[in-house]
PDB file of C-alpha atoms in Angstrom:
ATOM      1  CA  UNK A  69      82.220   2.963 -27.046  1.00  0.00           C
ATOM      2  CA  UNK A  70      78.918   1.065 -26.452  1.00  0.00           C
ATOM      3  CA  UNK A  71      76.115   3.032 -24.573  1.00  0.00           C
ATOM      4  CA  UNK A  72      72.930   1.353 -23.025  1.00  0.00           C
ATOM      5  CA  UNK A  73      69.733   3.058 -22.430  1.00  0.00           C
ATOM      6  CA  UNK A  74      66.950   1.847 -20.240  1.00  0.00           C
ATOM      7  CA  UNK A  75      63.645   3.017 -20.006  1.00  0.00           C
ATOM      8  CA  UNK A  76      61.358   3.246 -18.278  1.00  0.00           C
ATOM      9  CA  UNK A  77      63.042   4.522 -14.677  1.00  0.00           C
ATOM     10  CA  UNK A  78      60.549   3.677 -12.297  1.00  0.00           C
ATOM     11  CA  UNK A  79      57.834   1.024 -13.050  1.00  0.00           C
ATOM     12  CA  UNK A  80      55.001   0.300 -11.015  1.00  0.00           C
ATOM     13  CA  UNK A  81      52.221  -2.650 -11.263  1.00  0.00           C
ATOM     14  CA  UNK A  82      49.531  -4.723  -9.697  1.00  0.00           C
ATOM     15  CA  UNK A  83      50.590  -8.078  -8.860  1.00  0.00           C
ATOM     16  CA  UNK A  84      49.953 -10.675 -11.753  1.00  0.00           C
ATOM     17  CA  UNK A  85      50.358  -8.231 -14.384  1.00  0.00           C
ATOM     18  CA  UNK A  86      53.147  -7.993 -16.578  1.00  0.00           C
ATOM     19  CA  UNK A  87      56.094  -5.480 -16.229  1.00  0.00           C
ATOM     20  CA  UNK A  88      57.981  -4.687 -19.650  1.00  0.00           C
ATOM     21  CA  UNK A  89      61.260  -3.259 -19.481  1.00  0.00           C
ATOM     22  CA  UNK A  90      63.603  -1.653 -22.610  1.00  0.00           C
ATOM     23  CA  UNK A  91      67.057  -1.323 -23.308  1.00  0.00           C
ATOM     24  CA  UNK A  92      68.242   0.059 -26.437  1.00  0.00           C
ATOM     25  CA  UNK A  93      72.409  -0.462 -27.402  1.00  0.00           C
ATOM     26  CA  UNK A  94      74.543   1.646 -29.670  1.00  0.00           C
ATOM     27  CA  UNK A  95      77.183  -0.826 -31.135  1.00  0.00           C
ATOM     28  CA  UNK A  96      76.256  -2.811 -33.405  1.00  0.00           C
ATOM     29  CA  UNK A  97      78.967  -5.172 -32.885  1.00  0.00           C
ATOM     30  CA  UNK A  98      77.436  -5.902 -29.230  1.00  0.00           C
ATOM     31  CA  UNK A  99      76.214 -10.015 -29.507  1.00  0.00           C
ATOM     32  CA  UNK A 100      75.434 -10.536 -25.390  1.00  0.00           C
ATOM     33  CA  UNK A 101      72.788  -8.849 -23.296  1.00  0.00           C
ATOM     34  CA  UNK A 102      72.055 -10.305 -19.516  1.00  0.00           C
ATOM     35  CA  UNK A 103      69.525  -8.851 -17.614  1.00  0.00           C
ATOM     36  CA  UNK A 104      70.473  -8.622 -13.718  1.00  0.00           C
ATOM     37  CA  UNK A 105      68.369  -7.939 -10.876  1.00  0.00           C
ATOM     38  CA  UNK A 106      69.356  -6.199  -7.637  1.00  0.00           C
ATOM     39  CA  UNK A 107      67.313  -6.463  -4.548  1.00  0.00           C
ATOM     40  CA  UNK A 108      68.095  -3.584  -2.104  1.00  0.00           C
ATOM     41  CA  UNK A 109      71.561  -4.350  -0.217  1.00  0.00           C
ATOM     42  CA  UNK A 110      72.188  -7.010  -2.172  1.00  0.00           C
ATOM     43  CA  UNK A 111      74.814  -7.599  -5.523  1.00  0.00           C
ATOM     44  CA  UNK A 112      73.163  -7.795  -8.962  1.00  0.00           C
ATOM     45  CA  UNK A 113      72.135 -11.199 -10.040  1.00  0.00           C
ATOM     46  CA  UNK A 114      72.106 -13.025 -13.422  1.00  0.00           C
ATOM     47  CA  UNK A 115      68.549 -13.503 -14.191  1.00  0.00           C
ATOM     48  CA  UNK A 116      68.894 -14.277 -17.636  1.00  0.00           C
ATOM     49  CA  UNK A 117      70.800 -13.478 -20.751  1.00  0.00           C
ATOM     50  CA  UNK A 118      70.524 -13.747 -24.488  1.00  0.00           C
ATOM     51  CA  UNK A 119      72.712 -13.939 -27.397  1.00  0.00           C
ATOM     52  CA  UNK A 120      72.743 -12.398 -30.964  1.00  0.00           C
ATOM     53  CA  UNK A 121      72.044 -15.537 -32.697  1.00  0.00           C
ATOM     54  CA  UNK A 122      68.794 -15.806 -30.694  1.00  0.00           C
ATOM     55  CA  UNK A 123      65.709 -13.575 -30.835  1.00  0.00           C
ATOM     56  CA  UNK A 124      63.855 -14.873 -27.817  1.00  0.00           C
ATOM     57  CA  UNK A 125      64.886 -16.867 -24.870  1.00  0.00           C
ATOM     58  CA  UNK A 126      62.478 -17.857 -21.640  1.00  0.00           C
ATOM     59  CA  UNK A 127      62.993 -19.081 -18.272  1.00  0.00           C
ATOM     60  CA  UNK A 128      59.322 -19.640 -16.352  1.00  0.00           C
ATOM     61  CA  UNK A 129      58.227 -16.382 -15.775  1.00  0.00           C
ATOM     62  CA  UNK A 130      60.811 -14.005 -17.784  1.00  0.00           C
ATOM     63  CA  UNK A 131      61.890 -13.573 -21.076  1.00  0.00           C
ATOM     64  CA  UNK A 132      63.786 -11.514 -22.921  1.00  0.00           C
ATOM     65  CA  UNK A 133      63.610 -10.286 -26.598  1.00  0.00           C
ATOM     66  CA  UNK A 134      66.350  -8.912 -29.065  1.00  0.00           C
ATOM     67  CA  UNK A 135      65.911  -7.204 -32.339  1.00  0.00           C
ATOM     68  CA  UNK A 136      69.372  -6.763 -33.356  1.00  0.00           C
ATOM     69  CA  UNK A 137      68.057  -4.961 -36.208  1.00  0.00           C
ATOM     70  CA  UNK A 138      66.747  -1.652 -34.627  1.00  0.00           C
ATOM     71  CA  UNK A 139      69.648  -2.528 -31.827  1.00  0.00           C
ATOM     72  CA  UNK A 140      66.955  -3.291 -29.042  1.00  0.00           C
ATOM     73  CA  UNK A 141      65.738  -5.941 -26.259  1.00  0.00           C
ATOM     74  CA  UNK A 142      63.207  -6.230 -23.474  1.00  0.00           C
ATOM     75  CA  UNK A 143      62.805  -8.189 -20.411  1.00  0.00           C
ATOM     76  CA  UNK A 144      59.579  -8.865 -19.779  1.00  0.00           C
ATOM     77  CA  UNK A 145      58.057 -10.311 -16.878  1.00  0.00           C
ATOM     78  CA  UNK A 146      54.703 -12.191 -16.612  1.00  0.00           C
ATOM     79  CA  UNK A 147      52.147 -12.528 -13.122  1.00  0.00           C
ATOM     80  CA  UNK A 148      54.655 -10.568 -11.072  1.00  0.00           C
ATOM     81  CA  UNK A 149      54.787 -11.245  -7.644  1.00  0.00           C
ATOM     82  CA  UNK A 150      55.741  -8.410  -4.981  1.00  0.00           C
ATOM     83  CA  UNK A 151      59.228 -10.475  -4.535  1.00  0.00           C
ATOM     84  CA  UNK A 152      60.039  -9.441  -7.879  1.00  0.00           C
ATOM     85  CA  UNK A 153      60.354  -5.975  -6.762  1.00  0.00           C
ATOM     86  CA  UNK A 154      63.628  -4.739  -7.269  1.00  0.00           C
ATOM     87  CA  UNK A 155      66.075  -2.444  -9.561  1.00  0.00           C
ATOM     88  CA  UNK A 156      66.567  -4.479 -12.443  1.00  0.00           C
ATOM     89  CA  UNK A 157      69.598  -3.835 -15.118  1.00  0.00           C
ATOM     90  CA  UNK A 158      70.215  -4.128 -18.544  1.00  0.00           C
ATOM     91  CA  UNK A 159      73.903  -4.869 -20.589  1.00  0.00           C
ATOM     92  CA  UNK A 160      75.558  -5.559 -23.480  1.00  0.00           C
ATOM     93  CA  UNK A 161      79.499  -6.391 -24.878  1.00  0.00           C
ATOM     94  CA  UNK A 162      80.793  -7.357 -27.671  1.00  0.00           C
ATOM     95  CA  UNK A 163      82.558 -10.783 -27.707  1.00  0.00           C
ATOM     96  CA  UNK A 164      85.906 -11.877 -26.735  1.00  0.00           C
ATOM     97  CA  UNK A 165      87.801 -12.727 -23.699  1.00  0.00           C
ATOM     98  CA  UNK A 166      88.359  -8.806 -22.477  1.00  0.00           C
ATOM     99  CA  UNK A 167      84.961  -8.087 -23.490  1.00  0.00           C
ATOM    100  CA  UNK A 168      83.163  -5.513 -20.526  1.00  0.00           C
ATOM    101  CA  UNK A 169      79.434  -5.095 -20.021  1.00  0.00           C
ATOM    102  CA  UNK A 170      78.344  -1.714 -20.616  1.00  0.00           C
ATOM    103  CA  UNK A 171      75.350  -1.550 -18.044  1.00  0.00           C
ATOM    104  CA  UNK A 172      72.054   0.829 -18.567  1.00  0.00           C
ATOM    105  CA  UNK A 173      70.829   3.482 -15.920  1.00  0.00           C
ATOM    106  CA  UNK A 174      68.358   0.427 -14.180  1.00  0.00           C
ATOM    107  CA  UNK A 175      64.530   0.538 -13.553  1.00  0.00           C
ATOM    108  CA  UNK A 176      62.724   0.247 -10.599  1.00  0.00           C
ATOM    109  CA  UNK A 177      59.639  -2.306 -10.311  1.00  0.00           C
ATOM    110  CA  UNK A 178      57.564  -1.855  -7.774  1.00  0.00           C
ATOM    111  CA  UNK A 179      54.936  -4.834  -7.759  1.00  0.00           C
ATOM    112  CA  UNK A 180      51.656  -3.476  -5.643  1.00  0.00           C
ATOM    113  CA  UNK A 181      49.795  -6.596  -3.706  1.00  0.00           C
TER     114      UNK A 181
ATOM    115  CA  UNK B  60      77.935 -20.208 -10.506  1.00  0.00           C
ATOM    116  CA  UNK B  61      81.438 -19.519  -8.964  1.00  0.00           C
ATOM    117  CA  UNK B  62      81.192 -18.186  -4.776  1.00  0.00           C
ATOM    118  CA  UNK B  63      82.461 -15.003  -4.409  1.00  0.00           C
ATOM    119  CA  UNK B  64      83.261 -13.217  -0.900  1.00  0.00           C
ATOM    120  CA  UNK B  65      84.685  -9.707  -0.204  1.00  0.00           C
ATOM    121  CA  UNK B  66      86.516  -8.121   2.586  1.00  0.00           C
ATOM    122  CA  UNK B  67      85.385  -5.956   4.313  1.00  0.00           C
ATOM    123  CA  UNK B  68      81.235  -5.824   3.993  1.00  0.00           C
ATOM    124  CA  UNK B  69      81.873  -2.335   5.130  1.00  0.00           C
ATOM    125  CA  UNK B  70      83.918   0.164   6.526  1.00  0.00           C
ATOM    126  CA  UNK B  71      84.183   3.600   7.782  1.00  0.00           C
ATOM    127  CA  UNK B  72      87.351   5.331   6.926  1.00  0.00           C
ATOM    128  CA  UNK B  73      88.707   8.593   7.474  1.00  0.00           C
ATOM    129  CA  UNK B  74      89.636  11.610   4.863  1.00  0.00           C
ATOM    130  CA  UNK B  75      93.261  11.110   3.310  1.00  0.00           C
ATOM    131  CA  UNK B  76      93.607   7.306   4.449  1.00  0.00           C
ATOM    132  CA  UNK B  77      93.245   4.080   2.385  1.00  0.00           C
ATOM    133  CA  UNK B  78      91.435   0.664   1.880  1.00  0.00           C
ATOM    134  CA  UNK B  79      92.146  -2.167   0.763  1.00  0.00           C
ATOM    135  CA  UNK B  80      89.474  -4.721  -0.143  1.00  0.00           C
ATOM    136  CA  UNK B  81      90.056  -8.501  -1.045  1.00  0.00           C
ATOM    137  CA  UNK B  82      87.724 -10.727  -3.645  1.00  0.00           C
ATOM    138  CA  UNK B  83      88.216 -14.331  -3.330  1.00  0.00           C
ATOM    139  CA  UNK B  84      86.616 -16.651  -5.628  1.00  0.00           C
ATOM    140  CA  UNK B  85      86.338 -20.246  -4.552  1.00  0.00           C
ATOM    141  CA  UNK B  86      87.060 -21.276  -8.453  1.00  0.00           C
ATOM    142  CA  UNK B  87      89.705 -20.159 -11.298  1.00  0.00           C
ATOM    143  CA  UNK B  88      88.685 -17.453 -13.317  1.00  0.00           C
ATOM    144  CA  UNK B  89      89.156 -15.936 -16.538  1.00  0.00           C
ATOM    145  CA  UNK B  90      87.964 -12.162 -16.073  1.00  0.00           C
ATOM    146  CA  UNK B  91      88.403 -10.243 -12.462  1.00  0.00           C
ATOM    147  CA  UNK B  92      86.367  -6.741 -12.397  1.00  0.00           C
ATOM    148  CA  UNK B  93      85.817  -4.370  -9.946  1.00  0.00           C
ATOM    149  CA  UNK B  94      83.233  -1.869 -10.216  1.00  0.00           C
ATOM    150  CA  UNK B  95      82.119   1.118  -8.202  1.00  0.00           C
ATOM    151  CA  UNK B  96      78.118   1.899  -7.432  1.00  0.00           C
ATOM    152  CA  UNK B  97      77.094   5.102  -5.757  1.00  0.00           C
ATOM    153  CA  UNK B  98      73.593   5.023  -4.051  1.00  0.00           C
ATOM    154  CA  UNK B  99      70.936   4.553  -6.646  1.00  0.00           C
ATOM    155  CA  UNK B 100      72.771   4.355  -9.622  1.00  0.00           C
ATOM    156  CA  UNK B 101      74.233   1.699 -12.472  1.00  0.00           C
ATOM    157  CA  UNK B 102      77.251   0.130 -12.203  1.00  0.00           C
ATOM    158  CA  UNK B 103      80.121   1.983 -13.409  1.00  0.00           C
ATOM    159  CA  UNK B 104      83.323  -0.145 -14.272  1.00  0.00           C
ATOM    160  CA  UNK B 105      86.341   1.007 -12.179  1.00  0.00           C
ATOM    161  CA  UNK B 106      89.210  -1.824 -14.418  1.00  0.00           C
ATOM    162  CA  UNK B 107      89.864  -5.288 -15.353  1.00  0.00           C
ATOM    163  CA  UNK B 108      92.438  -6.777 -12.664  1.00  0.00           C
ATOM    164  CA  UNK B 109      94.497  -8.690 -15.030  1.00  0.00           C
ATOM    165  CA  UNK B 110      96.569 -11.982 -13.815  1.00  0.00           C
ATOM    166  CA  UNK B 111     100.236 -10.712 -13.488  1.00  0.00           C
ATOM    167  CA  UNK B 112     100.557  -7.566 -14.834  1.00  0.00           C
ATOM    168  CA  UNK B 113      98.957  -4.501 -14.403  1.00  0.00           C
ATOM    169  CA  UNK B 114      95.181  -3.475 -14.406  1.00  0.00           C
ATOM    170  CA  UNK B 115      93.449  -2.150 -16.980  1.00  0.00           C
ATOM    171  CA  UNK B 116      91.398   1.198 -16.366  1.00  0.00           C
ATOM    172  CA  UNK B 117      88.514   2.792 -17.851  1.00  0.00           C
ATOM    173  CA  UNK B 118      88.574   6.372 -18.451  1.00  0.00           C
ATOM    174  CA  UNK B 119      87.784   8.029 -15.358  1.00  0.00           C
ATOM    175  CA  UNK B 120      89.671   6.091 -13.193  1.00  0.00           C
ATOM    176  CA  UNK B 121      94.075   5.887 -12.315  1.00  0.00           C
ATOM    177  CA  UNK B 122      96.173   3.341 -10.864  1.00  0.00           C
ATOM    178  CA  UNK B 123      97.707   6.013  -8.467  1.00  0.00           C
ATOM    179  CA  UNK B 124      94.180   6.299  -6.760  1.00  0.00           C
ATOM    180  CA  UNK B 125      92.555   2.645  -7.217  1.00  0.00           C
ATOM    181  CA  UNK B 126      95.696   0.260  -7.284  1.00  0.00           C
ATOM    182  CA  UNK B 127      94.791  -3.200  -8.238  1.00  0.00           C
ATOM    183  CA  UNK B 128      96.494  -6.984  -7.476  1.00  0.00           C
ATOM    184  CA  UNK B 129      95.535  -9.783  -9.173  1.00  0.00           C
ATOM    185  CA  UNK B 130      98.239 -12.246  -8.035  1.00  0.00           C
ATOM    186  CA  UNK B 131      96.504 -15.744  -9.339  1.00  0.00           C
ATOM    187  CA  UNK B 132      92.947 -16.931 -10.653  1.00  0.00           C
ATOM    188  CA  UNK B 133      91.027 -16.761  -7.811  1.00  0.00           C
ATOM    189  CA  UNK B 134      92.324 -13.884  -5.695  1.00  0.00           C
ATOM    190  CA  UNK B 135      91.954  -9.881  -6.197  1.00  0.00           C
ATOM    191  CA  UNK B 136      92.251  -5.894  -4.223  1.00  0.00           C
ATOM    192  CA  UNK B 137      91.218  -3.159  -4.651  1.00  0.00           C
ATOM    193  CA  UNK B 138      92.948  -0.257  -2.973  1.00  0.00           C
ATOM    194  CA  UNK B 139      91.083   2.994  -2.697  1.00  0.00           C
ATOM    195  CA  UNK B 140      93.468   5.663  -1.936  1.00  0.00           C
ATOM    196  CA  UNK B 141      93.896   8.822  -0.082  1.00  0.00           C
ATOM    197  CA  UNK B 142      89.753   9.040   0.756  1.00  0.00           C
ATOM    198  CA  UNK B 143      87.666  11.435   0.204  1.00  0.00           C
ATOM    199  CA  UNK B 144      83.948  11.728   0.690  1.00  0.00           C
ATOM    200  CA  UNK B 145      83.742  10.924  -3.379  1.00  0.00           C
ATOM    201  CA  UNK B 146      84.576   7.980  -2.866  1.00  0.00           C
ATOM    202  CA  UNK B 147      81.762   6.787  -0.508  1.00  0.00           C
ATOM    203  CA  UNK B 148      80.118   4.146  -2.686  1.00  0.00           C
ATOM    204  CA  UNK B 149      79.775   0.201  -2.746  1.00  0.00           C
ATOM    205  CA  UNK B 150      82.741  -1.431  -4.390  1.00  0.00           C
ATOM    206  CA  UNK B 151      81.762  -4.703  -6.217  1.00  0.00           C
ATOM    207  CA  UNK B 152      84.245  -7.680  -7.254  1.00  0.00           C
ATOM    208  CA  UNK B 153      82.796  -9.615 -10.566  1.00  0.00           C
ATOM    209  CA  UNK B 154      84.279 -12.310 -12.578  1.00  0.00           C
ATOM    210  CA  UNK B 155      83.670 -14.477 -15.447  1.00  0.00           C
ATOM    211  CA  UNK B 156      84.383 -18.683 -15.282  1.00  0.00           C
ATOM    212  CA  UNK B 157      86.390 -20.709 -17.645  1.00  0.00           C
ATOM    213  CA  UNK B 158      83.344 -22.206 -18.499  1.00  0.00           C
ATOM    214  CA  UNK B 159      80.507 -20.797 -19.538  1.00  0.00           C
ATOM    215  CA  UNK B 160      82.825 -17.665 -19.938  1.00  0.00           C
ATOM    216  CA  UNK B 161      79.618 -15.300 -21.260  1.00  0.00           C
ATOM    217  CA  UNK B 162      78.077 -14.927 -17.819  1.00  0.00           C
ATOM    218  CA  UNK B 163      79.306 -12.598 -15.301  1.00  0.00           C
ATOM    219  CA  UNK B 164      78.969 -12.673 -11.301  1.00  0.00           C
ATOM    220  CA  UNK B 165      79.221 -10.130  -8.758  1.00  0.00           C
ATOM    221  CA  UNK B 166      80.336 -10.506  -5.465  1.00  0.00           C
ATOM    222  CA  UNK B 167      78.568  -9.320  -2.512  1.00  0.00           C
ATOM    223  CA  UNK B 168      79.751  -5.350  -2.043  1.00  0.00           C
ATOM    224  CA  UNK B 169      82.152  -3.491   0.442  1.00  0.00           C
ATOM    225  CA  UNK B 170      80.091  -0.589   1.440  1.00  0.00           C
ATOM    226  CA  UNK B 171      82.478   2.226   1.981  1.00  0.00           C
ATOM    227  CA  UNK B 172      81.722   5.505   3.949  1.00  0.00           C
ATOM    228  CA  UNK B 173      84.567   8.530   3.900  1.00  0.00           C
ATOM    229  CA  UNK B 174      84.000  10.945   6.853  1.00  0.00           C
TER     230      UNK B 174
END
């Protein structure tokens, strides 16, 4: 089955920086990779999401990359703001109605004021 | 996105009893899910509640213990069976829509403590 790594763990930066985070995916069949974010106490939430046919998609302040060719994407988050601390997820399935997300370990920003 | 809720937010249950916790979605569905989280890790899928007919599990996991109901689009349990301490953990409901079928949506948790 599909396994998802994350790197790194436990990420820490200044406010406004950027934050990079990695996930790399084992089946090569895999074609959809969200990114979720999970505040403390709260569910995961979609943040954004990206599709094999795509190599780059943005939404304001995040993006995420794929490179479907050494089986890896990033999220990557620019002028971070302390609310954008949080444990932040990475997944990926293959397609098709039964398809299941195969979620990595998760990484913890901490954005410093 | 589609509004989930979950019953209970939480509970405290005793060794050897069970819970049962609802997911109601306030649209139909395509996909029901429920996974398990223990404190500070990933999300580890528990089965696919499937509309009429049994549930299917992932390895790890047996009907016997975590009995599943999926009796139309929009409505789901979860049983957890004969507690133990294990099974302290949050218990998450997620679905996928009709439309827009790729993205995925949790519902809010049942935090479940076995003393």
């Amino acid at each position: 089955g599909e396994n998802v790594e994350q790197h790194p763990s436990t990420l820490s930066v200044q406010e406004g920086d950027s934050a990079v985070i990695k996930c790399t995916y084992s089946d090569s069949a895999s074609n959809y990779f969200p990114w979720y974010k999970q505040e403390l106490g709260k569910r995961p939430q979609l943040i954004i999401d990206i599709r094999s046919n795509v190599g780059e998609k943005k939404d304001q302040r995040i993006a995420v990359t794929l490179n479907k060719t050494a089986k890896h994407f990033s999220l990557h988050i620019t002028e971070t703001q302390p609310e954008d601390s949080a444990v932040y997820f990475c997944a990926a399935s293959l397609s098709g109605s039964a398809r299941q997300l195969t979620f990595g370990s998760g990484t913890q920003l901490t954005v410093l004021p | 996105s589609a509004v989930i809720s979950q019953k209970p937010s939480r509970d405290i249950c005793q060794r050897g009893t069970s819970l049962t916790i609802q997911c109601q979605v306030d649209s139909q569905v395509t996909m029901m899910f429920w996974y398990r989280q223990q404190p500070g890790q990933s999300l580890t899928l528990i089965a696919t509640a499937n509309q009429g007919s049994e549930a299917t599990y992932e390895s790890g996991f047996v009907i016997d213990k975590f009995p599943i109901s999926r009796p139309n689009l929009t409505f789901s349990t979860l049983t957890v069976s004969n507690m133990s301490p294990e099974d302290s953990s949050i218990y998450l409901c997620s679905v996928r829509g009709q439309f827009r079928s790729y993205e995925q949506y949790f519902g809010p948790g049942t935090r479940l403590t076995v003393t």
